[in-house]
mmCIF file of C-alpha atoms in Angstrom:
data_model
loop_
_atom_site.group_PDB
_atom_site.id
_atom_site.type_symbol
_atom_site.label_atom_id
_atom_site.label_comp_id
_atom_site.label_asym_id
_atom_site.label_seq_id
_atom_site.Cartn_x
_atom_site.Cartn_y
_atom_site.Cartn_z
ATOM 1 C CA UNK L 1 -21.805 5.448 2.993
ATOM 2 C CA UNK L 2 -18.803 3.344 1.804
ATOM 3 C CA UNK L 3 -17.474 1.222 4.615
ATOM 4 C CA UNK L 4 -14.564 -1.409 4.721
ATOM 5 C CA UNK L 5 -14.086 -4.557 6.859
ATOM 6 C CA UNK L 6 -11.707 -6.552 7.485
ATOM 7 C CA UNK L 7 -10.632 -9.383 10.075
ATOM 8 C CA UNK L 8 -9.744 -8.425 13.352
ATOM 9 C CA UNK L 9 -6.085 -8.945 14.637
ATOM 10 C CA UNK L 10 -3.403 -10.218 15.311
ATOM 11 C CA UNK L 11 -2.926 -12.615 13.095
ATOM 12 C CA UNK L 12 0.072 -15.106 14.282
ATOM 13 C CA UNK L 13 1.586 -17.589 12.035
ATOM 14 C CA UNK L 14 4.615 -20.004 11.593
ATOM 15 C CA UNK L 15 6.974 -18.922 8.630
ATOM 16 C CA UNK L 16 6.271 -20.504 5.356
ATOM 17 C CA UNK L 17 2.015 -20.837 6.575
ATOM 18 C CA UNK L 18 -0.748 -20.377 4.165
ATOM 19 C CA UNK L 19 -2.094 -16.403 4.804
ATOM 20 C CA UNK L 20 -5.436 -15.441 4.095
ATOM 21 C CA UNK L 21 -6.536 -12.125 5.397
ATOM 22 C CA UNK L 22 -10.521 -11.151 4.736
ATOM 23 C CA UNK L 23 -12.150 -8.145 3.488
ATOM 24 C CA UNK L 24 -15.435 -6.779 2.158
ATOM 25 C CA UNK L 25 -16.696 -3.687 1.202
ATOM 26 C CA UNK L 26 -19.926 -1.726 0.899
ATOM 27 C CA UNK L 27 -19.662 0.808 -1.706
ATOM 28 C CA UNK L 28 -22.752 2.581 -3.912
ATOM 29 C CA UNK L 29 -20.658 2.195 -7.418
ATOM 30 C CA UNK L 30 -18.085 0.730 -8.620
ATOM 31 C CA UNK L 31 -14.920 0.998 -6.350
ATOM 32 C CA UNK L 32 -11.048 0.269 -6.942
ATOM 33 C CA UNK L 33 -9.757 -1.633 -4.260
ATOM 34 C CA UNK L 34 -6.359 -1.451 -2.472
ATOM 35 C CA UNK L 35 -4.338 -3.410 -0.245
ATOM 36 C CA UNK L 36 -1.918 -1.286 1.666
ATOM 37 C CA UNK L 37 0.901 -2.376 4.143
ATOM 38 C CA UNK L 38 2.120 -0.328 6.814
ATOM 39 C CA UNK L 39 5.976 -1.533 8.578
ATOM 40 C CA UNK L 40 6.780 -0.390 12.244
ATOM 41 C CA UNK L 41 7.067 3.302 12.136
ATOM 42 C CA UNK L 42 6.191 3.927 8.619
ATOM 43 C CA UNK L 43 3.694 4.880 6.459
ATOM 44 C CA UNK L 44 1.491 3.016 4.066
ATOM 45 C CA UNK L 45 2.776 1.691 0.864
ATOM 46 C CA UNK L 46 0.904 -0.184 -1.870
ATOM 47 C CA UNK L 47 1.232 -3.510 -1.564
ATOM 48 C CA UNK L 48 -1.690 -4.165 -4.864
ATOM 49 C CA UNK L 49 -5.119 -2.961 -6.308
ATOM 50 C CA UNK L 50 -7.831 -3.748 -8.206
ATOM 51 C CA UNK L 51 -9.953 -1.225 -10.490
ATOM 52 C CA UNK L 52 -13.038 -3.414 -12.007
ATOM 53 C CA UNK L 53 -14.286 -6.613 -10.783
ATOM 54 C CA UNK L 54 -13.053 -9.933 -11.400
ATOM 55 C CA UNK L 55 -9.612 -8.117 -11.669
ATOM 56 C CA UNK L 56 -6.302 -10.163 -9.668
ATOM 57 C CA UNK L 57 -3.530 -7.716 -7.900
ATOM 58 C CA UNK L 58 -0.487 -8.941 -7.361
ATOM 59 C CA UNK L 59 2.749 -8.202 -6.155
ATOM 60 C CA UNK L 60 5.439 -9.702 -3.846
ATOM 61 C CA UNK L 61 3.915 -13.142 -3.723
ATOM 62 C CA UNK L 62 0.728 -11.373 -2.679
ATOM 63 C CA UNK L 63 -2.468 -11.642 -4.638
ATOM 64 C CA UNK L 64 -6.551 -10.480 -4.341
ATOM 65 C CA UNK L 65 -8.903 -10.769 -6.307
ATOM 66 C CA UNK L 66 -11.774 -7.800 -6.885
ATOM 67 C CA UNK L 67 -15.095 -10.210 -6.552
ATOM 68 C CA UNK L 68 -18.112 -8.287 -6.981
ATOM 69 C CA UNK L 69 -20.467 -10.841 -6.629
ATOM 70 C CA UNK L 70 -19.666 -11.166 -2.694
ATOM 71 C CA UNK L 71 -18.198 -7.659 -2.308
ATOM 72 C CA UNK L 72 -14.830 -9.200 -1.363
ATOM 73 C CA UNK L 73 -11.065 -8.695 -2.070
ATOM 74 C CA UNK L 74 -9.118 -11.348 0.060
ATOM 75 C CA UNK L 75 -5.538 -10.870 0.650
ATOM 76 C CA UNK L 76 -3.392 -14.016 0.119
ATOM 77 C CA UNK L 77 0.065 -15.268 0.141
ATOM 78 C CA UNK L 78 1.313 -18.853 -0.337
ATOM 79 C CA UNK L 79 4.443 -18.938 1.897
ATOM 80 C CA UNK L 80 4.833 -16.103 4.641
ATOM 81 C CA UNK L 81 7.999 -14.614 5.849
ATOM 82 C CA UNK L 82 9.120 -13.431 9.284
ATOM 83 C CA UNK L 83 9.690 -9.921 7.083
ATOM 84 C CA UNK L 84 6.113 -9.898 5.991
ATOM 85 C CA UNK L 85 4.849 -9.135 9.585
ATOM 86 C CA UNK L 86 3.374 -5.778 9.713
ATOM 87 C CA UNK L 87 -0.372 -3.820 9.720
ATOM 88 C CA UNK L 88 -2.413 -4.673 6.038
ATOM 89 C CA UNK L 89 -5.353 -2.499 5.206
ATOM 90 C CA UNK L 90 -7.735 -3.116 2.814
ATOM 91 C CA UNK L 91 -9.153 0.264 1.156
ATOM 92 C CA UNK L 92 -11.229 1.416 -1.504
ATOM 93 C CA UNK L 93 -12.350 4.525 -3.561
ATOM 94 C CA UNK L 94 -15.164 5.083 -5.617
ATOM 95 C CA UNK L 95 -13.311 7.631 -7.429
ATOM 96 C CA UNK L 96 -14.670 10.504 -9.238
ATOM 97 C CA UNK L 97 -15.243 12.613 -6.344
ATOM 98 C CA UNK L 98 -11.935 13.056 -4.817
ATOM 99 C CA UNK L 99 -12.464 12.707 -0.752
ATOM 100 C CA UNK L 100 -9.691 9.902 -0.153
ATOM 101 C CA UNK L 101 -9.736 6.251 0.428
ATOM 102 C CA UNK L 102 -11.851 4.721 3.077
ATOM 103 C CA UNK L 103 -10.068 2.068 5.045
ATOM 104 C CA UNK L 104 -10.626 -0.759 7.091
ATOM 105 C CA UNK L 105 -9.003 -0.580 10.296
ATOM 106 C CA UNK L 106 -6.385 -3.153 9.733
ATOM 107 C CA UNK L 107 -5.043 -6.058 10.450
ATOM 108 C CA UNK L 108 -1.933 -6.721 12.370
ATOM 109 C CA UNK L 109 0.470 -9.390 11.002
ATOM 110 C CA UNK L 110 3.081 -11.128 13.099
ATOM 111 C CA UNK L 111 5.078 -14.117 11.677
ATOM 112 C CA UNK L 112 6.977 -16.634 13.630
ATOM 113 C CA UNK L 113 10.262 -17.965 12.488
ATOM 114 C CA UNK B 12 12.713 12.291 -6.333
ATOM 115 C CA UNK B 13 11.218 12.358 -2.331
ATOM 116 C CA UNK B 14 7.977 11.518 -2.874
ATOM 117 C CA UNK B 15 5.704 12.841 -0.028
ATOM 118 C CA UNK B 16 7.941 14.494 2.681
ATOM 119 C CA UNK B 17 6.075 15.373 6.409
ATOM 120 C CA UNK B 18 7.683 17.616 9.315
ATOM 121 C CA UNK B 19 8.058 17.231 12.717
ATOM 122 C CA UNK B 20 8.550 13.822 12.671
ATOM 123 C CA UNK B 21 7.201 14.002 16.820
ATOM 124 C CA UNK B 22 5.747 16.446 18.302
ATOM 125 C CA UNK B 23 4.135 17.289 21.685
ATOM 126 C CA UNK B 24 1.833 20.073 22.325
ATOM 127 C CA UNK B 25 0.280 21.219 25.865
ATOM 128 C CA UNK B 26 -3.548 21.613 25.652
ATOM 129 C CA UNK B 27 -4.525 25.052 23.518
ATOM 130 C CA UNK B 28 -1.008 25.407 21.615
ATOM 131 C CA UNK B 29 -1.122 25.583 18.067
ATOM 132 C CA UNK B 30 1.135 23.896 15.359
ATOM 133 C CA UNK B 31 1.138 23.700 11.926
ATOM 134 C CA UNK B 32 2.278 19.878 10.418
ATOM 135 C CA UNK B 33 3.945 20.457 7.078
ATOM 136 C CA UNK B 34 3.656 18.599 4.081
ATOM 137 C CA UNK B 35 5.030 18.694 0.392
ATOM 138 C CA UNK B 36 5.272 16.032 -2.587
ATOM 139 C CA UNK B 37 7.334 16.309 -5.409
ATOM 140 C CA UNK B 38 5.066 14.249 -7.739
ATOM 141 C CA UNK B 39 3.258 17.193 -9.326
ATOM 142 C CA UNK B 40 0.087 15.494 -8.164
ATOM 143 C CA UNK B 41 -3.095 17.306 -7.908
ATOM 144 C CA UNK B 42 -4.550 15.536 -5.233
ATOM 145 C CA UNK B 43 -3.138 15.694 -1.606
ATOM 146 C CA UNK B 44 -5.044 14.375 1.553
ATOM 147 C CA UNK B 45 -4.689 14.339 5.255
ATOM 148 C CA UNK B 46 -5.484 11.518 7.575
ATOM 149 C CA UNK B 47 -5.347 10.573 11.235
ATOM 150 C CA UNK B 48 -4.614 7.222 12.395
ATOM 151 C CA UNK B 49 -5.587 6.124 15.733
ATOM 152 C CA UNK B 50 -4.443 3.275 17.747
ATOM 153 C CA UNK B 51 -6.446 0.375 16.635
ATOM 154 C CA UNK B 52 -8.044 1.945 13.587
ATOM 155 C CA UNK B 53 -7.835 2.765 10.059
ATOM 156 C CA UNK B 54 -7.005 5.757 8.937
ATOM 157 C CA UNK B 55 -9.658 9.115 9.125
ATOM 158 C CA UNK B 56 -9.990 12.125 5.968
ATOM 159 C CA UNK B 57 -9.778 15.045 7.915
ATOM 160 C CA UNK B 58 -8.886 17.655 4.733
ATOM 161 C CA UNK B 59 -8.318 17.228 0.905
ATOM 162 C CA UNK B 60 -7.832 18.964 -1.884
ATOM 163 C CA UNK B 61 -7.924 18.414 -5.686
ATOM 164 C CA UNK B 62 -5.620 21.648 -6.486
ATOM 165 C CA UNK B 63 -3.754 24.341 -5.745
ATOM 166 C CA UNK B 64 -5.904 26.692 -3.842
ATOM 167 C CA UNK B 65 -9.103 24.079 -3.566
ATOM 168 C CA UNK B 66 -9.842 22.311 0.058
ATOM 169 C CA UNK B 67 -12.653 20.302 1.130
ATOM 170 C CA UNK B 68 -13.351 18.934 4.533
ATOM 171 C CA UNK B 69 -13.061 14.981 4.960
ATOM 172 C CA UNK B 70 -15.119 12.760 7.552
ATOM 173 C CA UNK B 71 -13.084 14.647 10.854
ATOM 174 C CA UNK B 72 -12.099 17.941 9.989
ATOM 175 C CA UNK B 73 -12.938 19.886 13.977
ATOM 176 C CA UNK B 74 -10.501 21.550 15.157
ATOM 177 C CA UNK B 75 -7.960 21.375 11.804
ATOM 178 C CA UNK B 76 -7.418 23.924 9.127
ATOM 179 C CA UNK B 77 -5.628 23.482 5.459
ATOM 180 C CA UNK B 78 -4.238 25.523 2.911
ATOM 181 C CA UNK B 79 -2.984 25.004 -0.590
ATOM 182 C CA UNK B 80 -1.448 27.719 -2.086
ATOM 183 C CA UNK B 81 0.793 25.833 -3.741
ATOM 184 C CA UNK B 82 0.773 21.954 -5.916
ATOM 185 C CA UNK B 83 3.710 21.036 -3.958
ATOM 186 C CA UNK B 84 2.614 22.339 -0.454
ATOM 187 C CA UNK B 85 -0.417 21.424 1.806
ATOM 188 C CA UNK B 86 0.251 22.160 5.289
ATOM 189 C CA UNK B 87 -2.129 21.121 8.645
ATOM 190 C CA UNK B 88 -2.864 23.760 11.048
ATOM 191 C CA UNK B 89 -4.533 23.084 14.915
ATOM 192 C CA UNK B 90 -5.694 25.734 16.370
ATOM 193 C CA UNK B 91 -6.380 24.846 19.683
ATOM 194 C CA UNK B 92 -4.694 21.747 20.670
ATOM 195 C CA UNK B 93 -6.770 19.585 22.695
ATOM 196 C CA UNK B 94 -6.043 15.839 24.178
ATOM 197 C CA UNK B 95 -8.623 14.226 21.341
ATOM 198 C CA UNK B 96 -6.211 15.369 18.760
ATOM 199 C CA UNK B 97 -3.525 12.858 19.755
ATOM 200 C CA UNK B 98 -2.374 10.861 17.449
ATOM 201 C CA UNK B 99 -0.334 9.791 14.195
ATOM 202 C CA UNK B 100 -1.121 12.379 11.060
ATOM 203 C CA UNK B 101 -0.550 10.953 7.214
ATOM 204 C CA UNK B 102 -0.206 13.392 4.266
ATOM 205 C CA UNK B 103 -0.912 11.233 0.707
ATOM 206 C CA UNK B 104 -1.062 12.133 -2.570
ATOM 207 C CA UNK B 105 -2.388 11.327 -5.751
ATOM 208 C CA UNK B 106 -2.524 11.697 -9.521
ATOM 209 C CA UNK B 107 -6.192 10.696 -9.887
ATOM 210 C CA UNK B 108 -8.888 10.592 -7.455
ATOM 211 C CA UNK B 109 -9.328 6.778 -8.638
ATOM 212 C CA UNK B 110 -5.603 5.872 -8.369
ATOM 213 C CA UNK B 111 -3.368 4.742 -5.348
ATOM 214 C CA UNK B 112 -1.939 6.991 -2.934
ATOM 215 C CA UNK B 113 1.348 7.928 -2.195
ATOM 216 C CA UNK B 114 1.900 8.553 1.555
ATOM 217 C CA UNK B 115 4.542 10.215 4.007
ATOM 218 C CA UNK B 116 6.216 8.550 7.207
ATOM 219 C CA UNK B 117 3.893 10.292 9.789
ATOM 220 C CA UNK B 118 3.645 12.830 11.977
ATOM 221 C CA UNK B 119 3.193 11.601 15.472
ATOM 222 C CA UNK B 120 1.245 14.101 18.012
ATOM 223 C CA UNK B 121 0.989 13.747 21.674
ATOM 224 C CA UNK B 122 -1.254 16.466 23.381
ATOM 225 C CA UNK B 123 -1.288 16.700 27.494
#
């Protein structure tokens, strides 16, 4: 079956660091891919996605890129903020059936001022 | 516009209560999903369904029950509360199957 993984947490870095969070995928077809961020006590938003490969999300200084070849779709910023600290989970769906995204099981954020 | 709206916000049951955890979207989206998220871990399909009065069961669904008599409306019944079943429930939506999801602020169950 599809499964997701991603790097284990917490991830600690100084404001204004270089952020790379990995994840990779096992899927049968062709997935989309989503990044989703979750803030203390709320739910998941999209932070970006992906549908076909070789595709770049991006939004809030945040960018991944769908790479087929290694099954990957890194999250990465340039310059964190203390405001970006919070849970990121990578997800994907195959689509056409309709039984939900599978995610990885996240990765916890914390930024430093 | 609410998006996806989920009540109680908390909740605690004692062991063999039953609740039902409501859920409603005002995106006229056919798809609507329910997940658990446990501490540590991504988030579980217990239920979906692609349409009013269609339900499938997800990777978890023991011990949970679903109904969707309405688009708007997909509500999570337990049955039988029992200590396994605590933790933090998500109602989603979607237009597509393919497309992102659009999810409420969480339910958050504690069962003793």
């Amino acid at each position: 079956g599809d499964s997701v993984t991603q790097m284990e947490g917490p991830v600690t870095l100084s404001e204004e660091a270089f952020l790379t969070i990995n994840c990779t995928y096992t899927a049968t077809g062709y997935p989309s891919l989503f990044w989703y961020v979750q803030y203390p006590g709320e739910g998941l938003q999209l932070l970006l996605k992906a549908t076909k490969a070789d595709d770049k999300g991006s939004n809030k200084g945040f960018e991944a890129t769908y790479r087929k070849e290694t099954t990957s779709f890194h999250l990465e910023k340039g310059s964190v903020q203390v405001s970006d600290s919070a849970v990121y989970f990578c997800a994907l769906s195959e689509g056409g059936g309709a039984d939900g995204l599978t995610f990885g099981k996240g990765t916890h954020l914390i930024i430093q001022p | 516009n609410a998006g996806v709206t989920q009540t109680p916000k908390f909740r605690i049951l004692k062991i063999g209560q039953s609740m039902t955890l409501q859920c409603t979207q005002d995106m006229n989206h056919n798809y609507m999903y329910w997940y658990r998220q446990d501490p540590g871990m991504g988030l579980k399909l217990i239920y979906y369904s692609v349409g009013a009065g269609i339900t499938d069961k997800g990777e978890v669904p023991n011990g949970y029950n679903v109904s969707r008599s309405t688009t708007e409306d997909f509500p999570l019944r337990l049955e039988l509360a029992a200590p396994s079943q605590t933790s933090v429930y998500f109602c989603a939506s979607s237009y597509d199957s393919s497309l992102e999801q659009y999810f409420g602020p969480g339910t958050r169950l504690t069962v003793t």
